mmCIF file of C-alpha atoms and ligand atoms in Angstrom:
data_model
loop_
_atom_site.group_PDB
_atom_site.id
_atom_site.type_symbol
_atom_site.label_atom_id
_atom_site.label_comp_id
_atom_site.label_asym_id
_atom_site.label_seq_id
_atom_site.Cartn_x
_atom_site.Cartn_y
_atom_site.Cartn_z
ATOM 1 C CA MET A 344 11.920 -6.445 8.924
ATOM 2 C CA ASN A 345 12.230 -9.229 6.358
ATOM 3 C CA SER A 346 15.688 -9.824 4.769
ATOM 4 C CA ASN A 347 14.494 -11.627 1.780
ATOM 5 C CA GLN A 348 12.963 -8.673 -0.032
ATOM 6 C CA PRO A 349 14.633 -7.394 -3.133
ATOM 7 C CA PRO A 350 16.755 -4.388 -2.973
ATOM 8 C CA SER A 351 15.590 -0.860 -3.380
ATOM 9 C CA GLN A 352 15.036 0.740 -6.562
ATOM 10 C CA GLN A 353 15.804 4.144 -7.777
ATOM 11 C CA ASP A 354 14.318 5.164 -11.052
ATOM 12 C CA SER A 355 15.309 7.711 -13.667
ATOM 13 C CA SER A 356 13.069 10.475 -12.147
ATOM 14 C CA GLY A 357 15.160 10.221 -8.877
ATOM 15 C CA LEU A 358 12.408 8.353 -6.891
ATOM 16 C CA LEU A 359 13.865 5.733 -4.424
ATOM 17 C CA ILE A 360 11.525 2.927 -3.547
ATOM 18 C CA ARG A 361 13.003 1.174 -0.503
ATOM 19 C CA LYS A 362 11.946 -0.803 2.609
ATOM 20 C CA MET A 363 10.348 1.209 5.412
ATOM 21 C CA ILE A 364 12.752 1.419 8.381
ATOM 22 C CA GLU A 365 12.207 2.820 12.030
ATOM 23 C CA ALA A 366 13.775 6.278 10.925
ATOM 24 C CA ASP A 367 10.878 6.586 8.588
ATOM 25 C CA LEU A 368 8.098 6.195 11.154
ATOM 26 C CA ASP A 369 7.436 9.860 11.967
ATOM 27 C CA HIS A 370 7.059 10.674 8.264
ATOM 28 C CA VAL A 371 4.832 7.495 7.662
ATOM 29 C CA ILE A 372 2.665 8.391 10.492
ATOM 30 C CA ALA A 373 2.219 11.943 9.428
ATOM 31 C CA ILE A 374 1.364 10.652 5.918
ATOM 32 C CA ASP A 375 -1.193 8.097 7.296
ATOM 33 C CA GLN A 376 -2.837 10.983 9.561
ATOM 34 C CA ILE A 377 -3.139 13.389 6.825
ATOM 35 C CA SER A 378 -4.518 10.791 4.290
ATOM 36 C CA PHE A 379 -7.195 8.862 6.283
ATOM 37 C CA SER A 380 -10.220 9.737 8.384
ATOM 38 C CA LEU A 381 -9.396 6.495 10.487
ATOM 39 C CA PRO A 382 -5.590 6.601 10.536
ATOM 40 C CA TRP A 383 -3.749 3.539 12.381
ATOM 41 C CA PRO A 384 -2.523 3.841 15.849
ATOM 42 C CA ALA A 385 0.866 5.299 15.524
ATOM 43 C CA ARG A 386 2.348 2.045 17.368
ATOM 44 C CA SER A 387 1.096 -0.155 14.536
ATOM 45 C CA PHE A 388 3.728 1.030 11.986
ATOM 46 C CA HIS A 389 6.372 0.097 14.626
ATOM 47 C CA TYR A 390 4.835 -3.333 14.990
ATOM 48 C CA GLU A 391 4.823 -3.778 11.184
ATOM 49 C CA ILE A 392 8.437 -3.177 10.678
ATOM 50 C CA LYS A 393 9.762 -4.656 13.870
ATOM 51 C CA GLU A 394 7.517 -7.658 14.893
ATOM 52 C CA ASN A 395 5.178 -8.497 12.074
ATOM 53 C CA PHE A 396 7.121 -11.193 9.886
ATOM 54 C CA THR A 397 4.177 -11.144 7.392
ATOM 55 C CA SER A 398 4.526 -7.395 6.769
ATOM 56 C CA ARG A 399 6.236 -6.258 3.474
ATOM 57 C CA SER A 400 6.446 -2.206 4.113
ATOM 58 C CA TRP A 401 7.807 0.090 1.781
ATOM 59 C CA VAL A 402 8.380 3.921 1.338
ATOM 60 C CA VAL A 403 9.207 6.150 -1.656
ATOM 61 C CA GLU A 404 11.654 8.799 -1.230
ATOM 62 C CA CYS A 405 11.454 11.896 -3.496
ATOM 63 C CA ASP A 406 14.103 14.407 -3.378
ATOM 64 C CA GLY A 407 15.276 12.828 0.072
ATOM 65 C CA GLN A 408 11.557 13.215 1.520
ATOM 66 C CA VAL A 409 9.460 10.394 2.447
ATOM 67 C CA ALA A 410 6.682 10.925 0.011
ATOM 68 C CA ALA A 411 4.598 7.671 0.193
ATOM 69 C CA MET A 412 4.139 4.611 2.244
ATOM 70 C CA LEU A 413 2.653 1.159 1.766
ATOM 71 C CA VAL A 414 2.158 -1.741 4.095
ATOM 72 C CA ASN A 415 1.203 -5.239 2.892
ATOM 73 C CA TRP A 416 0.685 -8.453 4.418
ATOM 74 C CA LEU A 417 2.113 -11.690 2.757
ATOM 75 C CA ILE A 418 0.207 -14.749 3.667
ATOM 76 C CA VAL A 419 1.280 -18.085 2.072
ATOM 77 C CA ASP A 420 0.693 -17.187 -1.627
ATOM 78 C CA GLU A 421 -1.448 -14.106 -1.183
ATOM 79 C CA LEU A 422 -0.762 -10.355 -0.482
ATOM 80 C CA HIS A 423 -3.093 -8.220 1.345
ATOM 81 C CA VAL A 424 -2.598 -4.591 0.688
ATOM 82 C CA ALA A 425 -3.162 -3.128 4.167
ATOM 83 C CA THR A 426 -2.702 0.512 3.592
ATOM 84 C CA ILE A 427 -1.167 2.907 0.970
ATOM 85 C CA ALA A 428 -0.866 6.584 0.842
ATOM 86 C CA THR A 429 0.980 9.211 -0.870
ATOM 87 C CA HIS A 430 1.553 12.633 0.932
ATOM 88 C CA PRO A 431 -0.762 15.215 -0.524
ATOM 89 C CA ASP A 432 2.179 17.431 -1.791
ATOM 90 C CA PHE A 433 3.367 14.526 -4.022
ATOM 91 C CA ARG A 434 0.128 13.033 -5.286
ATOM 92 C CA GLY A 435 -0.471 12.672 -9.115
ATOM 93 C CA ARG A 436 3.021 12.200 -9.976
ATOM 94 C CA GLY A 437 2.966 8.491 -10.385
ATOM 95 C CA ILE A 438 4.469 7.763 -7.077
ATOM 96 C CA GLY A 439 1.773 5.607 -5.538
ATOM 97 C CA LYS A 440 1.306 3.371 -8.655
ATOM 98 C CA LYS A 441 5.193 2.873 -9.011
ATOM 99 C CA MET A 442 5.327 1.953 -5.417
ATOM 100 C CA LEU A 443 2.509 -0.589 -5.620
ATOM 101 C CA VAL A 444 3.833 -2.118 -8.708
ATOM 102 C CA HIS A 445 7.398 -2.370 -7.131
ATOM 103 C CA ALA A 446 5.701 -4.201 -4.053
ATOM 104 C CA LEU A 447 3.554 -6.426 -6.200
ATOM 105 C CA ARG A 448 6.535 -7.534 -8.389
ATOM 106 C CA ALA A 449 8.490 -8.189 -5.061
ATOM 107 C CA ALA A 450 5.702 -10.330 -3.598
ATOM 108 C CA ARG A 451 5.545 -12.131 -7.132
ATOM 109 C CA ASP A 452 9.176 -12.950 -6.633
ATOM 110 C CA GLU A 453 8.497 -14.373 -3.218
ATOM 111 C CA GLY A 454 5.776 -16.690 -4.675
ATOM 112 C CA VAL A 455 2.707 -14.736 -4.219
ATOM 113 C CA ILE A 456 0.194 -15.467 -6.913
ATOM 114 C CA ARG A 457 -2.802 -13.173 -5.950
ATOM 115 C CA ALA A 458 -3.251 -9.761 -4.276
ATOM 116 C CA PHE A 459 -6.447 -8.296 -2.536
ATOM 117 C CA LEU A 460 -7.461 -5.146 -0.832
ATOM 118 C CA GLU A 461 -10.421 -3.104 0.372
ATOM 119 C CA VAL A 462 -11.166 0.369 -0.728
ATOM 120 C CA ARG A 463 -13.985 2.756 0.001
ATOM 121 C CA GLU A 464 -16.586 3.002 -2.660
ATOM 122 C CA SER A 465 -16.154 6.627 -2.839
ATOM 123 C CA ASN A 466 -12.477 6.578 -3.401
ATOM 124 C CA THR A 467 -12.449 7.039 -7.038
ATOM 125 C CA VAL A 468 -8.863 7.830 -7.295
ATOM 126 C CA ALA A 469 -7.678 4.714 -5.622
ATOM 127 C CA LEU A 470 -10.198 2.649 -7.395
ATOM 128 C CA ALA A 471 -8.829 3.896 -10.828
ATOM 129 C CA MET A 472 -5.276 3.046 -9.578
ATOM 130 C CA TYR A 473 -6.111 -0.343 -8.620
ATOM 131 C CA ARG A 474 -8.293 -0.996 -11.907
ATOM 132 C CA SER A 475 -5.346 0.329 -14.078
ATOM 133 C CA LEU A 476 -3.239 -2.319 -12.641
ATOM 134 C CA GLY A 477 -5.729 -5.142 -13.313
ATOM 135 C CA PHE A 478 -7.374 -5.461 -9.827
ATOM 136 C CA VAL A 479 -11.121 -6.367 -10.253
ATOM 137 C CA GLU A 480 -14.013 -5.877 -8.019
ATOM 138 C CA ASP A 481 -15.312 -9.029 -6.453
ATOM 139 C CA GLY A 482 -17.097 -8.355 -3.228
ATOM 140 C CA ARG A 483 -18.496 -5.729 -0.902
ATOM 141 C CA ARG A 484 -18.316 -5.547 2.824
ATOM 142 C CA LYS A 485 -21.300 -3.572 4.138
ATOM 143 C CA GLU A 486 -20.657 -0.506 6.264
ATOM 144 C CA TYR A 487 -17.206 -1.532 6.888
ATOM 145 C CA TYR A 488 -15.771 1.903 7.780
ATOM 146 C CA LYS A 489 -17.142 2.872 11.004
ATOM 147 C CA ASP A 490 -16.683 6.701 10.729
ATOM 148 C CA ASN A 491 -19.397 6.997 8.160
ATOM 149 C CA ASN A 492 -20.699 3.487 7.611
ATOM 150 C CA GLU A 493 -19.423 3.402 4.059
ATOM 151 C CA ASP A 494 -19.129 0.012 2.155
ATOM 152 C CA ALA A 495 -15.865 -1.491 1.199
ATOM 153 C CA ILE A 496 -15.287 -2.828 -2.241
ATOM 154 C CA LEU A 497 -13.110 -5.903 -2.323
ATOM 155 C CA MET A 498 -10.684 -5.867 -5.159
ATOM 156 C CA THR A 499 -8.460 -8.861 -6.335
ATOM 157 C CA LEU A 500 -5.543 -9.120 -8.709
ATOM 158 C CA ASN A 501 -5.431 -12.743 -9.711
ATOM 159 C CA ASP A 502 -2.384 -12.946 -11.963
ATOM 160 C CA LEU A 503 0.553 -11.251 -10.387
ATOM 161 C CA ALA A 504 2.776 -12.930 -13.115
ATOM 162 C CA GLY A 505 1.322 -10.377 -15.586
ATOM 163 C CA ILE A 506 1.481 -7.236 -13.485
ATOM 164 C CA GLU A 507 1.762 -4.114 -15.762
ATOM 165 C CA GLY A 508 2.836 -0.553 -15.074
ATOM 166 C CA ASP A 509 6.074 0.778 -14.088
HETATM 167 C C1 COA B 1144 -4.581 6.665 -3.885
HETATM 168 C C2 COA B 1144 -3.183 7.330 -3.722
HETATM 169 C C3 COA B 1144 -2.265 6.318 -2.933
HETATM 170 C C4 COA B 1144 -2.618 7.436 -5.022
HETATM 171 O O1 COA B 1144 -1.270 7.989 -4.873
HETATM 172 P P1 COA B 1144 -0.651 8.878 -6.099
HETATM 173 O O2 COA B 1144 0.747 8.800 -5.858
HETATM 174 O O3 COA B 1144 -1.228 10.154 -6.092
HETATM 175 O O4 COA B 1144 -1.178 8.115 -7.523
HETATM 176 P P2 COA B 1144 -0.439 8.216 -8.975
HETATM 177 O O5 COA B 1144 -0.013 9.523 -9.284
HETATM 178 O O6 COA B 1144 0.652 7.005 -8.939
HETATM 179 O O7 COA B 1144 -1.804 7.676 -9.783
HETATM 180 C C5 COA B 1144 -1.996 6.348 -9.799
HETATM 181 C C6 COA B 1144 -3.322 6.248 -10.523
HETATM 182 O O8 COA B 1144 -4.363 6.721 -9.725
HETATM 183 C C7 COA B 1144 -5.274 7.486 -10.601
HETATM 184 N N1 COA B 1144 -5.317 8.793 -10.354
HETATM 185 C C8 COA B 1144 -4.516 9.555 -9.871
HETATM 186 N N2 COA B 1144 -4.793 10.863 -9.649
HETATM 187 C C9 COA B 1144 -6.066 10.941 -10.070
HETATM 188 C C10 COA B 1144 -7.135 11.900 -10.139
HETATM 189 N N3 COA B 1144 -6.776 13.086 -9.720
HETATM 190 N N4 COA B 1144 -8.264 11.473 -10.653
HETATM 191 C C11 COA B 1144 -8.524 10.197 -11.002
HETATM 192 N N5 COA B 1144 -7.583 9.188 -10.870
HETATM 193 C C12 COA B 1144 -6.426 9.565 -10.453
HETATM 194 C C13 COA B 1144 -4.883 7.131 -12.006
HETATM 195 O O9 COA B 1144 -5.531 5.680 -12.237
HETATM 196 C C14 COA B 1144 -3.544 6.895 -11.769
HETATM 197 O O10 COA B 1144 -2.828 6.128 -12.716
HETATM 198 P P3 COA B 1144 -2.498 6.611 -14.238
HETATM 199 O O11 COA B 1144 -1.685 7.855 -14.016
HETATM 200 O O12 COA B 1144 -1.666 5.560 -14.829
HETATM 201 O O13 COA B 1144 -3.860 6.953 -14.955
HETATM 202 C C15 COA B 1144 -3.319 8.794 -3.209
HETATM 203 O O14 COA B 1144 -4.358 9.413 -3.798
HETATM 204 C C16 COA B 1144 -3.528 8.756 -1.656
HETATM 205 O O15 COA B 1144 -2.734 8.779 -0.810
HETATM 206 N N6 COA B 1144 -5.006 8.981 -1.216
HETATM 207 C C17 COA B 1144 -5.213 8.964 0.262
HETATM 208 C C18 COA B 1144 -5.176 7.627 0.856
HETATM 209 C C19 COA B 1144 -5.863 6.521 0.227
HETATM 210 O O16 COA B 1144 -7.104 6.762 -0.335
HETATM 211 N N7 COA B 1144 -5.300 5.323 0.061
HETATM 212 C C20 COA B 1144 -5.932 4.151 -0.754
HETATM 213 C C21 COA B 1144 -6.659 3.436 0.333
HETATM 214 S S1 COA B 1144 -7.520 2.014 -0.402
#
């Protein structure tokens, strides 16, 4: 876990955005497994919070429950959004976007100038979320996802200084 991340943030709606800790892992893994056709191996999340010094990993608590999770990798002045998911029971309430904005602002405060990610071309909800934050499509990886050979769209946010949303 990195000690130089900003403090957690509780907003007026009672959402608490904070760093991911070991006690969250069962919930984080459950969210990952229910959200993706190719979930990460469970041990990967343990590695992210205990060993990977580039990792910036977050959760959102809603009424005391872990409702969403996000793992980013910070490499020099770039942030790679590695995985993000909101539990299905909590989707469509602004949680995923608030969490991502919080993480992008935290990364900006650490000197990051650019963020990038891959997203399935069929994932219209995620594409809309990223576009609404200023991410632009700037590439494609052919047949990137091995379960159905779907292409990945590459998206980049080139100006973290101007990150919008809340
Ligand atoms: C993508 C995901 C994380 C969004 O989380 P969420 O908490 O439901 O998202 P929010 O409620 O904060 O909405 C964020 C944006 O997504 C878009 N969005 C949300 N629900 C939508 C819907 N039903 N239809 C279209 N767009 C939608 C909107 O752009 C919205 O922003 P806006 O409300 O300002 O217009 C969530 O759908 C999820 O976990 N999906 C499965 C995992 C996944 O696909 N992760 C992304 C991998 S690249």
